[in-house]
Coordinates of C-alpha atoms in Angstrom, one line a residue:
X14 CA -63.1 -154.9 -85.9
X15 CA -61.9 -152.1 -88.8
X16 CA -65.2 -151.5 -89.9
X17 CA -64.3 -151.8 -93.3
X18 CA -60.8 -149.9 -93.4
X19 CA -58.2 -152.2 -95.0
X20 CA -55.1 -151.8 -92.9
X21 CA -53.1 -152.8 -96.0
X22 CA -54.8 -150.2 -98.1
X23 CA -52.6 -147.7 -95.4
X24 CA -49.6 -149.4 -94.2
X25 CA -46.7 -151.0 -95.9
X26 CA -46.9 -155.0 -96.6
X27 CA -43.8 -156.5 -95.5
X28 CA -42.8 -156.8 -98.9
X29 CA -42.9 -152.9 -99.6
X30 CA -40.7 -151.7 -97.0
X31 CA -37.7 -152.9 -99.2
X32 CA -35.6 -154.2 -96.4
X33 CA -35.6 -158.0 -96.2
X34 CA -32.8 -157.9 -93.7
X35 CA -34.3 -156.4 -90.8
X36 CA -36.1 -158.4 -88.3
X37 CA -39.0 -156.5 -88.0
X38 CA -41.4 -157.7 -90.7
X39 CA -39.7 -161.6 -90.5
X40 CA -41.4 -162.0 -87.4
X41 CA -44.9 -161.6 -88.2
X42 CA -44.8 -163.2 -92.1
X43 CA -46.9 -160.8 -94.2
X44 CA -48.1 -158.3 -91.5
X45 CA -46.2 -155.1 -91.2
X46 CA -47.4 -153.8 -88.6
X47 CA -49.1 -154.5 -85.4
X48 CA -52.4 -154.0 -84.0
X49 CA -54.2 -153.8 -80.2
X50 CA -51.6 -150.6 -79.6
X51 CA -52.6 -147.9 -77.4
X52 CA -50.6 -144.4 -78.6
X53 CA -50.8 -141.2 -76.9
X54 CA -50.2 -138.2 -78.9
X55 CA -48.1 -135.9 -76.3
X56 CA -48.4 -132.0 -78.2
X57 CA -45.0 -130.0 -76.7
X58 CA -41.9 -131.2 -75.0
X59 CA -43.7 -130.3 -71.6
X60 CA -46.4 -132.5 -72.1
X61 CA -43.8 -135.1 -73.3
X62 CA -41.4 -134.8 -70.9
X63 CA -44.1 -134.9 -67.9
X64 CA -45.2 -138.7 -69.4
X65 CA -41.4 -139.6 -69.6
X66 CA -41.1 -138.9 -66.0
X67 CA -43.5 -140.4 -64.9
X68 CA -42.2 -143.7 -67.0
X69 CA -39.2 -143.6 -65.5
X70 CA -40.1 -142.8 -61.9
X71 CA -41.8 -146.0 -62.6
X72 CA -38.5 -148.5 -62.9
X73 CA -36.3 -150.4 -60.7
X74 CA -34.5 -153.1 -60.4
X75 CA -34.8 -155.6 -63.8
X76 CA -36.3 -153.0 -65.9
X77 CA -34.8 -151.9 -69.2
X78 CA -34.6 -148.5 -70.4
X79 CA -33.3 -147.9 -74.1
X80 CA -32.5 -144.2 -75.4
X81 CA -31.5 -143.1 -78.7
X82 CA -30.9 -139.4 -79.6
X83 CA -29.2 -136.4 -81.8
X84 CA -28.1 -134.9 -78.8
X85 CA -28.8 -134.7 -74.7
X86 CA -28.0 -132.3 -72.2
X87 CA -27.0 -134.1 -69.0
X88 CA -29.1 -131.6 -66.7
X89 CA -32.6 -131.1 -68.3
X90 CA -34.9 -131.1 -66.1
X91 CA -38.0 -133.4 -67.0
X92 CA -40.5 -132.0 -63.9
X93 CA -38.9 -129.7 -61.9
X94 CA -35.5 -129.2 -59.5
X95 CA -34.1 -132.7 -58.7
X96 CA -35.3 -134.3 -62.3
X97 CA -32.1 -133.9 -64.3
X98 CA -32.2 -136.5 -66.8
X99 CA -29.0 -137.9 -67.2
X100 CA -29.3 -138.1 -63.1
X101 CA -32.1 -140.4 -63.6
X102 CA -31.0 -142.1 -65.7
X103 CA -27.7 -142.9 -63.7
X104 CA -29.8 -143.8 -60.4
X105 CA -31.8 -146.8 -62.4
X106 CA -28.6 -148.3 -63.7
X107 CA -27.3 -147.9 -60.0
X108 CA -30.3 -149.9 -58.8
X109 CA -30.1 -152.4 -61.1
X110 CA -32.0 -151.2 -64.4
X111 CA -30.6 -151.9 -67.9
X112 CA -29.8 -148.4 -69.1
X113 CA -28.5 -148.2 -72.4
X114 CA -28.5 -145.4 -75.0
X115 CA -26.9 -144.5 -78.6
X116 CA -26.3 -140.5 -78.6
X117 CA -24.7 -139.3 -82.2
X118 CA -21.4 -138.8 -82.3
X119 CA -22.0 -135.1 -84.1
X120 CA -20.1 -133.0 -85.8
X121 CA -18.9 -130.4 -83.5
X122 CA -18.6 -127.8 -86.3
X123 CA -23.0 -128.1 -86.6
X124 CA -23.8 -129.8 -82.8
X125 CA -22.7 -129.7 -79.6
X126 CA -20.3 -132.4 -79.4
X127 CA -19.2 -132.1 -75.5
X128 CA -22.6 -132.1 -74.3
X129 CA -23.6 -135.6 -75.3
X130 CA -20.0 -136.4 -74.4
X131 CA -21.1 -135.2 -70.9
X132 CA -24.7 -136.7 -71.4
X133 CA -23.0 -139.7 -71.9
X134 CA -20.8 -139.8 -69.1
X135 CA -23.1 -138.9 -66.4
X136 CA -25.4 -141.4 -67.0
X137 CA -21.8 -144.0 -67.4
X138 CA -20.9 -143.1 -63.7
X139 CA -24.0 -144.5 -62.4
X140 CA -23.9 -148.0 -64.6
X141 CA -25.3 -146.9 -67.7
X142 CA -24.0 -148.1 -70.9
X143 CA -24.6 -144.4 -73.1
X144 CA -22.4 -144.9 -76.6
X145 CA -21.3 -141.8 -79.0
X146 CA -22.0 -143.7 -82.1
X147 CA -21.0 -142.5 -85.5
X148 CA -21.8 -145.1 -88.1
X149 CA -23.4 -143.0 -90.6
X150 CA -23.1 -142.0 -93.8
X151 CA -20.6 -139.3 -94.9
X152 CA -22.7 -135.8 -94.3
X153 CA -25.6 -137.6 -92.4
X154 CA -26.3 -138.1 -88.4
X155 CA -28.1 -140.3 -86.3
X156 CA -31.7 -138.4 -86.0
X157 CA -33.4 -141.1 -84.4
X158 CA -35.0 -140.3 -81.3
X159 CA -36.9 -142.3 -78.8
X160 CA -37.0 -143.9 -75.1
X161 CA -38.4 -147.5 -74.9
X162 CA -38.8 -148.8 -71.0
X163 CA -39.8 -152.4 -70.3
X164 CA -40.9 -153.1 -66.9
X165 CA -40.1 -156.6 -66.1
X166 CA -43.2 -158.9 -65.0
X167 CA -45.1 -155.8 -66.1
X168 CA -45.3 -155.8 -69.8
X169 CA -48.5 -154.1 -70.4
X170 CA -46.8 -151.3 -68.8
X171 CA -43.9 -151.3 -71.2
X172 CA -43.8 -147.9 -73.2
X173 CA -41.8 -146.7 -76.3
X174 CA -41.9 -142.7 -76.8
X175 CA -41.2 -141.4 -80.7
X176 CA -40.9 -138.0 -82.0
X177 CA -39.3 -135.1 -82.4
X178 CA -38.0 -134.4 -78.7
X179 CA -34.6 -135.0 -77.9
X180 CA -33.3 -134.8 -74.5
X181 CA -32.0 -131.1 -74.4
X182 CA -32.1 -127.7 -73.7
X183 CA -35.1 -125.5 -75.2
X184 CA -37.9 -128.2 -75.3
X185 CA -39.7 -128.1 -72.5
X186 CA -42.4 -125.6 -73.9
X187 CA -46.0 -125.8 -73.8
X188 CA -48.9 -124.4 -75.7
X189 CA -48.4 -120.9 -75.1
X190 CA -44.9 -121.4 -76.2
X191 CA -43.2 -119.3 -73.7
X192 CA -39.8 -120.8 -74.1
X193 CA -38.0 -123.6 -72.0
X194 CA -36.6 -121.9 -68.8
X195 CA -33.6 -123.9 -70.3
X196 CA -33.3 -122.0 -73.3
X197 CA -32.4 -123.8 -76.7
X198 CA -29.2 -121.9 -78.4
X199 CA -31.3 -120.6 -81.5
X200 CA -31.3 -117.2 -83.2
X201 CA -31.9 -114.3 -80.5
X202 CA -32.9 -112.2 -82.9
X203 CA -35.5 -114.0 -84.3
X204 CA -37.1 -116.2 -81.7
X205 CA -36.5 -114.2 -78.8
X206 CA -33.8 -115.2 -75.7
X207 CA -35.9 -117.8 -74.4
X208 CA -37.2 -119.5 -77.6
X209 CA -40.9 -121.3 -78.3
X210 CA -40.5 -124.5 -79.6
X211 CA -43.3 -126.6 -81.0
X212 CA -43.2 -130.3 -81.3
X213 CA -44.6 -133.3 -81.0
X214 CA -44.5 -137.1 -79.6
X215 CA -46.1 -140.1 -79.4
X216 CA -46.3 -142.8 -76.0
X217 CA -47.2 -146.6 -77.4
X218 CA -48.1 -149.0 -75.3
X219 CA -48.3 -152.7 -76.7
X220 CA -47.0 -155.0 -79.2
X221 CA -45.4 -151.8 -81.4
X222 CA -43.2 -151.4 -78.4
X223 CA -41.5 -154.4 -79.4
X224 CA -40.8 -153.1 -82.9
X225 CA -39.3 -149.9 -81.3
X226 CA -37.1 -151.8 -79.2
X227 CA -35.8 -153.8 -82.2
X228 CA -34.9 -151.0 -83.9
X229 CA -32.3 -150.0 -81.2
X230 CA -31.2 -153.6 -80.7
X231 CA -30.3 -154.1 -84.4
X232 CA -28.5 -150.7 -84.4
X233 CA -26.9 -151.6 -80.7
X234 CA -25.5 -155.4 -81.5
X235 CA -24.1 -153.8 -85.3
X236 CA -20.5 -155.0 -85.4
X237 CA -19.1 -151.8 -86.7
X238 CA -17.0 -149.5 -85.0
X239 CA -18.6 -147.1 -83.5
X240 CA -16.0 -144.4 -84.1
X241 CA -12.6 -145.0 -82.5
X242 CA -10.1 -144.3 -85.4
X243 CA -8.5 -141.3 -84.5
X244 CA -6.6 -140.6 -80.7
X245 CA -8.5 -137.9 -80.7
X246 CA -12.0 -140.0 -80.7
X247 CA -10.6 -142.6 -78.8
X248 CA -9.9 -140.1 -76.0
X249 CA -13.4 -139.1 -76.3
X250 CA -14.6 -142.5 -75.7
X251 CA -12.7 -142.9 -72.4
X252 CA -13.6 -139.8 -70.9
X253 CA -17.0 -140.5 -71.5
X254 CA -16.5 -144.5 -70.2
X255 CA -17.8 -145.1 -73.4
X256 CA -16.8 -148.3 -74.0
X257 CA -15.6 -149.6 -77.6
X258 CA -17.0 -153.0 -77.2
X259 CA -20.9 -153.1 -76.1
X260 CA -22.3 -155.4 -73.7
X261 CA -24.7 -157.8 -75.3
X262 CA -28.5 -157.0 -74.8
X263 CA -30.9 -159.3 -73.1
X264 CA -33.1 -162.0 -75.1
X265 CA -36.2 -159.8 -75.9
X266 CA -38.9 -159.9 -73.8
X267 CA -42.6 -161.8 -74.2
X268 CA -45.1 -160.6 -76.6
X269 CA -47.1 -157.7 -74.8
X270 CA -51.3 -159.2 -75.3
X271 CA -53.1 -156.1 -76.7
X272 CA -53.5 -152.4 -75.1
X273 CA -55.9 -150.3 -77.2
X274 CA -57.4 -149.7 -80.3
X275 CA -54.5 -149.2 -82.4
X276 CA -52.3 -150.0 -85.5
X277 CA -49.2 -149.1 -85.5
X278 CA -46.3 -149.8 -88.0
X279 CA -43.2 -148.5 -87.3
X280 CA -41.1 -146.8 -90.3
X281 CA -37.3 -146.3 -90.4
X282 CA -34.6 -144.5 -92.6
X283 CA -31.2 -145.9 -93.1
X284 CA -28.7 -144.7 -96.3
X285 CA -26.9 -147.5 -98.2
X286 CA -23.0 -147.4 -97.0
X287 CA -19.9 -148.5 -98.1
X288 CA -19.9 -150.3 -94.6
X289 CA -23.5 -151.6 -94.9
X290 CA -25.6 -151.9 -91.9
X291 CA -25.6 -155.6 -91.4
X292 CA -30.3 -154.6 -90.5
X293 CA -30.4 -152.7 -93.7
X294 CA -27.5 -153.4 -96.3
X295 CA -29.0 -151.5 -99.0
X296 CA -30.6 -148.8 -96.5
X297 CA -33.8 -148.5 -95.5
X298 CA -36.5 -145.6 -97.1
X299 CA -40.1 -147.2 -95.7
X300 CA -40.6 -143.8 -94.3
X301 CA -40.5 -142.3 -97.9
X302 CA -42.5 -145.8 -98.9
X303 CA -45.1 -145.0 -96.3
X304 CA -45.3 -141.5 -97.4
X305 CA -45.9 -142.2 -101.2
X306 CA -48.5 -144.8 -100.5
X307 CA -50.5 -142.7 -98.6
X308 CA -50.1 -139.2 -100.7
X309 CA -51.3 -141.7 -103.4
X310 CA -54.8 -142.5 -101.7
X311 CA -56.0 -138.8 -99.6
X312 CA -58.7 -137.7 -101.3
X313 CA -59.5 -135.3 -98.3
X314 CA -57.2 -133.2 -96.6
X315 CA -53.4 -133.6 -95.9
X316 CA -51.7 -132.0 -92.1
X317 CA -48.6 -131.3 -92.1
X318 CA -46.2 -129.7 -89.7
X319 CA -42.3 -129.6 -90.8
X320 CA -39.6 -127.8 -89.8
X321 CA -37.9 -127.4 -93.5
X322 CA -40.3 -128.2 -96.4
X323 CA -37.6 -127.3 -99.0
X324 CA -37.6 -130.8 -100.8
X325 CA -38.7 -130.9 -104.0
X326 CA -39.0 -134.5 -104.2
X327 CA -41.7 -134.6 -101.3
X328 CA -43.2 -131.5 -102.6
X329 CA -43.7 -133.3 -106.1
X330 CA -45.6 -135.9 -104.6
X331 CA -48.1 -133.1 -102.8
X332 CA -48.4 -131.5 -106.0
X333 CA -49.5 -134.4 -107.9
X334 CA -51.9 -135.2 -105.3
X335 CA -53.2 -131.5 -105.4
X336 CA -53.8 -132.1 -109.3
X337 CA -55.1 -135.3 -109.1
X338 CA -58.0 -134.8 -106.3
X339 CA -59.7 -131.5 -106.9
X340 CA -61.3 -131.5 -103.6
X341 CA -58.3 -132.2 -101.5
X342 CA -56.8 -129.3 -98.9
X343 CA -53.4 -129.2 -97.9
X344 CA -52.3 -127.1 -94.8
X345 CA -48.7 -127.2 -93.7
X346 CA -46.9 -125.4 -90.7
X347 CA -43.6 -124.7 -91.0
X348 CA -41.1 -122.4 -89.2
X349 CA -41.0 -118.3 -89.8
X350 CA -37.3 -118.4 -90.3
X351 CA -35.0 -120.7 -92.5
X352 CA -33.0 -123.3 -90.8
X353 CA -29.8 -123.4 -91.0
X354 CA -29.2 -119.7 -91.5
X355 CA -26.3 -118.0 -93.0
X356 CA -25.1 -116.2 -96.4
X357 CA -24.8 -119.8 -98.3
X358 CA -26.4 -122.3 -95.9
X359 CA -29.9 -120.0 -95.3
X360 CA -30.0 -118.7 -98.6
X361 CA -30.0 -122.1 -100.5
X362 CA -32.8 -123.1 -97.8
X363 CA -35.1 -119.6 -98.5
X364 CA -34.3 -120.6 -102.2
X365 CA -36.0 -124.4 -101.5
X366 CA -38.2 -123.4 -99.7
X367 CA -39.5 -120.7 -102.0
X368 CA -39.4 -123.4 -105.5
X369 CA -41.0 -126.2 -102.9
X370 CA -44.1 -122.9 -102.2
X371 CA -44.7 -122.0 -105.5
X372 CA -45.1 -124.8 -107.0
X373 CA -47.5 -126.3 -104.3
X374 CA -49.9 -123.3 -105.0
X375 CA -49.2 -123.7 -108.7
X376 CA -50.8 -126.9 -107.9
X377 CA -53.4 -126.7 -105.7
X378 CA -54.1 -122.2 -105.7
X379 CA -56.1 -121.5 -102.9
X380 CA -56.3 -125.2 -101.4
X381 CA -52.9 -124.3 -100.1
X382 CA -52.4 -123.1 -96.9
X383 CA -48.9 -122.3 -95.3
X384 CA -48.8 -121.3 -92.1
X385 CA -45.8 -120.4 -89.4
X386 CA -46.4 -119.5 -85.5
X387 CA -45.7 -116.8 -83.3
X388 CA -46.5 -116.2 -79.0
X389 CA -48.4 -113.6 -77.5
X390 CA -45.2 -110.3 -77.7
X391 CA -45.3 -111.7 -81.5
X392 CA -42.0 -113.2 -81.4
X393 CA -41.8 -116.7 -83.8
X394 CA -41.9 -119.8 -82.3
X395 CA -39.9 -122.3 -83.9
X396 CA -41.9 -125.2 -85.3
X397 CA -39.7 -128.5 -85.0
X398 CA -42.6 -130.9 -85.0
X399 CA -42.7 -133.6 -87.9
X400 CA -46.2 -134.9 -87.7
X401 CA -48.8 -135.8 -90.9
X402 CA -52.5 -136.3 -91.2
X403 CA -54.2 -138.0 -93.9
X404 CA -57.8 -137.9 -94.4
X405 CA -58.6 -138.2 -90.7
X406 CA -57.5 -141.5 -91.1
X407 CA -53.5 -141.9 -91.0
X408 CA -51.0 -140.3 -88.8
X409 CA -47.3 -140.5 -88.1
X410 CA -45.1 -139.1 -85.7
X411 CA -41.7 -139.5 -85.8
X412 CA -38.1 -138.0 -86.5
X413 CA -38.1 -137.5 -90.0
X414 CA -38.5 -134.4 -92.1
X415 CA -40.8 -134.5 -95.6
X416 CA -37.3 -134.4 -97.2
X417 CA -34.9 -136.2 -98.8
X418 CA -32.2 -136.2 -96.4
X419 CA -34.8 -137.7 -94.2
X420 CA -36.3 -140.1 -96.6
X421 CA -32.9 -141.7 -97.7
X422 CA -29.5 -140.5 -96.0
X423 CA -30.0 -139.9 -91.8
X424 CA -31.5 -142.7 -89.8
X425 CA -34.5 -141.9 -88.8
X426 CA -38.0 -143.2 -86.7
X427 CA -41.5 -142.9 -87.2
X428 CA -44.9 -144.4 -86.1
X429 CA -47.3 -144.6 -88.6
X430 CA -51.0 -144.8 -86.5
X431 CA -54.6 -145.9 -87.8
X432 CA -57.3 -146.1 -85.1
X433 CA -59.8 -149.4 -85.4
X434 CA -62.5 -146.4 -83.4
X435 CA -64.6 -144.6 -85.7
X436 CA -65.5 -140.7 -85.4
X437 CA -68.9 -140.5 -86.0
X438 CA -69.1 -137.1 -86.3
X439 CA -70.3 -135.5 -89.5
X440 CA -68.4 -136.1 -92.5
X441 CA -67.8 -139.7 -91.4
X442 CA -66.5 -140.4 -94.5
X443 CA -64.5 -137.7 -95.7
X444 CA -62.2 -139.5 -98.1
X445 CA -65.1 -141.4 -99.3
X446 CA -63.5 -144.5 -99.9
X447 CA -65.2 -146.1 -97.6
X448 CA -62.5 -145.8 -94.6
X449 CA -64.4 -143.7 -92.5
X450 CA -62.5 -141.0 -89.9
X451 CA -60.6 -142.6 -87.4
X452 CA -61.1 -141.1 -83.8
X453 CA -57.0 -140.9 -82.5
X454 CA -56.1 -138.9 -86.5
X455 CA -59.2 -136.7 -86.1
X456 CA -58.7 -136.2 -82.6
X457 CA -55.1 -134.8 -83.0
X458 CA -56.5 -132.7 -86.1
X459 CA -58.0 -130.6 -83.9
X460 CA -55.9 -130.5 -80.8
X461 CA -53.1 -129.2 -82.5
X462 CA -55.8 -126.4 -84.2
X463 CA -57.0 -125.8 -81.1
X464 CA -53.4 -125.2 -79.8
X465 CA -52.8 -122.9 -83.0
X466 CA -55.9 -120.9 -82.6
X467 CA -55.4 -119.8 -79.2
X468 CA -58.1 -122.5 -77.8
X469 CA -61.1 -120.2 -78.8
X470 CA -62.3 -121.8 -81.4
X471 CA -65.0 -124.6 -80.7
X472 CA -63.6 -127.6 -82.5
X473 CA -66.6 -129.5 -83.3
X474 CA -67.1 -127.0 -85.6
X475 CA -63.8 -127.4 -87.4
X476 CA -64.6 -131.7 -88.1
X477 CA -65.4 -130.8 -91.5
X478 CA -62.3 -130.4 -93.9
X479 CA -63.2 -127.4 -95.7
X480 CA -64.7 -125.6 -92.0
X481 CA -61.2 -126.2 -90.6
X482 CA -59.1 -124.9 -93.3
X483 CA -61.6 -122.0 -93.1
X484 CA -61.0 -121.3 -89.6
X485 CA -57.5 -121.5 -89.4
X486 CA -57.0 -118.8 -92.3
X487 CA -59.6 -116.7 -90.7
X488 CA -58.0 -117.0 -87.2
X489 CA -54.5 -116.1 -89.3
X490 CA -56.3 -113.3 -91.2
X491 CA -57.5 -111.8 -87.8
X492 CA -53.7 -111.6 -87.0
X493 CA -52.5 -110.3 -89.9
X494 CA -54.8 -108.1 -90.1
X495 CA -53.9 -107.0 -86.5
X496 CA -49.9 -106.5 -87.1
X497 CA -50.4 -104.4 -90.0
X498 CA -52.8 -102.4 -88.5
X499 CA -49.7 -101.5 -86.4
X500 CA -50.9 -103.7 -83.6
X501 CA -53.7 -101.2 -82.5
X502 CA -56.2 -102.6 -80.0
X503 CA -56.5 -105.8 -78.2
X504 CA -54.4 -108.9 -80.1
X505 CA -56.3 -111.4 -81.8
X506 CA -56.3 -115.0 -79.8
X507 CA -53.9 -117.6 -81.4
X508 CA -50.4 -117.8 -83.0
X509 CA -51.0 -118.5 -86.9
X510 CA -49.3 -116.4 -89.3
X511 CA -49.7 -116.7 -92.9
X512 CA -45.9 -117.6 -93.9
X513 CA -44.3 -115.4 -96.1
X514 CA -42.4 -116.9 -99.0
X515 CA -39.2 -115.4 -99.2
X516 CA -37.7 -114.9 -102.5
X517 CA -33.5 -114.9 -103.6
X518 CA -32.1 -113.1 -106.7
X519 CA -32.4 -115.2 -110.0
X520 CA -28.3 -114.9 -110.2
X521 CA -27.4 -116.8 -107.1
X522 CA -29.6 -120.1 -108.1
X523 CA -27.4 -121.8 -109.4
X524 CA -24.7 -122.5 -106.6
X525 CA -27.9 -122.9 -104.1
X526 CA -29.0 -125.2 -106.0
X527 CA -26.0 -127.3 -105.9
X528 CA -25.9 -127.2 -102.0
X529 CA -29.1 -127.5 -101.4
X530 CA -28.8 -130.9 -103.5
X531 CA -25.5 -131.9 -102.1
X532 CA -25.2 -130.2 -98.4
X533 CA -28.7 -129.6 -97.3
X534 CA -31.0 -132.4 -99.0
X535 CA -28.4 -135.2 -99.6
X536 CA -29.4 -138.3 -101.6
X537 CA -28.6 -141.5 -99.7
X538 CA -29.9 -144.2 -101.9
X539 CA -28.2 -147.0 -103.4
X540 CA -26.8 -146.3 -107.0
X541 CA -29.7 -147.8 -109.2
X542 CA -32.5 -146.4 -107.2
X543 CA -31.0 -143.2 -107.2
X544 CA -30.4 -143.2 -111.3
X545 CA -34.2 -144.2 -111.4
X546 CA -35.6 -141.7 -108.6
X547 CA -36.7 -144.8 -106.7
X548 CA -37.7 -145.0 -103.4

């Protein structure tokens, strides 16, 4: 059925995620992962939040709908007037559904802490069982984001969605990146009043669903407090009928038979605490695993879209593979604009971000591409997405950022995808190991560069590696080229910039460097992994 790809070659083995307390590998003995999945790559929060919909539109009575999230907005509307989520959500508990949900109990200094209060409380009125859970590390948050739904007596309906979408103001953008009509609180100045926002999600249906589910049971049935220890916290939880004790979950449901063509292995991030996870009690870093595994093999090209790339851990590990394969491109998206901003904050990001630049095109010259995004009046669209292509062959779409907060000290979700369907377009071996290009990896290559480029661009002419890094800096050229001709004549199709690197004073590197270590890129690994730079 792989046609000679070795699934193990790609994916973890149960042994390498490093976590023999969770669940999700103990079921299936050696295998990691599972196959006969179909996924659905969903490019924008509209597109995403159209499929959700429709999911949910699609319960009743027995279902189960599970939700986990940095933050939701009780009234985002998921197709139109009448589609507030938090109201749906509410009306299929009221019906009888299983509605449950873990929003982060955030830091009201950096999130909005009353709005998932009032997520969380709408969706309680109807039934719903939405927690403000807090049982992370010191620093850290819950960045997990996803919405399973199990339909009862209709398994091979069942659907887990993964990404980078929470439920919330500002997402529901599409690919001309106009801006959600419910604008996201970002920057004015820099990304307009009605913000672009670029992301992306994946819908699987089949036996991965499962391992999606689990991960919000183990996280759900943990014994620890969720985060009642002050009055002040405790009145949060009873205004929000949050209740301190949850309900036990039902047994999980039957093993779904197979959907598509597949593999999926689904990749977590948990820090090692002083009051372990009972699922992970030294943490959990496959993401970071899955990562380094697969840097280690692309021969090819690497995708990446990111919405910090200021670690220099991850960026190390791209360099090396730069070195080490003379052949291989790199292209990377990123936003135009530092996140989080500010005098101390912004600056130490512009300074990682600047050391993660130059030493990728130390590495790898002009095989490096960044790139950032802007609409049509040449505003910058914020690029949130956290999505990676290797050699046409692996993908993953999840939560995390190529970072080390992400890779060791927030939880975090991703789903890790190789396709059993050959492309058999020309190269149809680009890494030329004898994996061939996969059809779903190749396939998302070039929707998103299609997206990118305006949609102009024919994209079986960008299947080849070194075509498609040649039209995306020629479609960003043709822009450039544009604004500093003072915008004179008709604007080039498209959105690519070529990012800038911004540069701070040699004097100030020192204190950024100490919060970008200890604020912005935290370190959440157990002591002797950390003394050994260990994943």
């Amino acid at each position: 059925m792989w046609c000679a790809v070795r699934l193990d070659d790609w994916f973890l083995a149960a042994g390498e995620r490093g976590n023999t307390s969770t669940a999700i590998d103990r079921r299936r003995g050696e295998v990691s992962w599972t196959e006969g999945n179909h996924a659905d790559v969903l490019i924008d929060g509209a597109e995403y939040y159209a499929s959700l919909y429709v999911a949910l539109r699609s319960a009743g009575p027995g279902d189960s709908v599970f939700v986990c999230g940095v933050e939701g907005d009780a009234d985002e509307l998921l197709s139109g007037p009448g589609t507030e989520v938090a109201e749906m959500l509410a009306a299929l508990a009221d019906t009888g559904a299983d509605v449950r949900g873990l929003v982060w109990r955030s830091h009201g200094l950096v999130y909005s802490e009353q709005k998932n209060l009032m997520f969380s409380r709408a969706v309680n009125q109807g039934g719903g069982e939405v927690l403000l859970d807090n049982r992370i590390r010191r620093g850290g948050s819950h960045h997990q984001k996803m919405v399973v739904v199990h339909y009862q007596g209709r398994p091979s309906e069942n659907v887990a969605f993964v990404g980078g979408i929470d439920l919330v103001h500002g997402r529901s953008d599409d690919a001309r990146h106009r801006g959600d009509p419910q604008t996201a609180a970002l920057d004015a100045d820099h990304y307009g009043d009605r913000p672009g926002w670029h992301d992306v999600q994946v819908a699987v249906r089949g036996p991965a669903v499962d391992d999606v589910a689990l991960t919000f049971r183990e996280r759900w049935s943990d014994p620890t407090p969720l985060d009642t220890r002050s009055p002040w916290r405790w009145l949060m939880h009873r205004v929000s009928r949050d209740p301190v004790q949850r309900s036990p979950l039902a047994a999980e449901r039957d093993d779904v038979a197979a959907q598509g063509p597949h593999a999926v292995q689904v990749l977590r991030t948990y820090p090692a605490r002083r009051q372990a996870y009972p699922f992970a009690p030294d943490g959990e870093r496959s993401i970071a695993r899955a990562y380094i595994k697969v840097f280690g093999r692309a021969r090819s090209l690497i995708y990446l879209e990111d919405q910090y790339l200021w670690s220099f851990a991850a960026a190390e590990m791209l360099a090396d593979a730069l070195r080490r394969e003379p052949q291989l491109l790199l292209v990377i998206v990123v936003p135009r604009y530092v996140d989080p901003a500010g005098r101390i904050m912004g600056a130490a990001s512009t300074l990682g971000r600047q050391q993660v630049q130059d030493m990728l095109y130390a590495a790898g010259g002009d095989r490096v591409a960044i790139y950032d995004l802007e609409r049509e009046d040449a505003t910058a669209v914020y690029v949130h997405s956290k999505a990676c292509i290797v050699d046409d062959v692996w993908m993953s779409i999840g939560s995390d950022n190529l970072n080390r907060r992400s890779w060791t000290h927030d939880s975090e979700l991703s789903c890790a995808i190789v396709d059993s369907t050959r492309d058999e377009r020309e190269p149809r071996d680009p890494s030329g190991l004898g994996d061939g290009a996969r059809k779903l990896a190749r396939d998302t290559r070039l929707r998103l560069t299609c997206e990118h480029t305006g949609g102009v661009l024919d994209a079986d002419a960008m299947v080849d590696a070194h075509d498609w890094f040649r039209a995306l800096r020629e479609s960003a050229e043709a822009l450039d080229a544009w604004h500093r001709a003072e915008r004179a004549g008709p604007r080039p199709s498209g959105h690519l910039r070529a990012h800038q690197i911004e540069r701070v004073h040699a004097r100030r590197h020192g204190l950024l460097r100490w919060v970008h270590a200890h604020l912005l890129d935290p370190d959440g690994r157990p002591p002797a992994l950390r003394r050994g730079d260990q994943f």
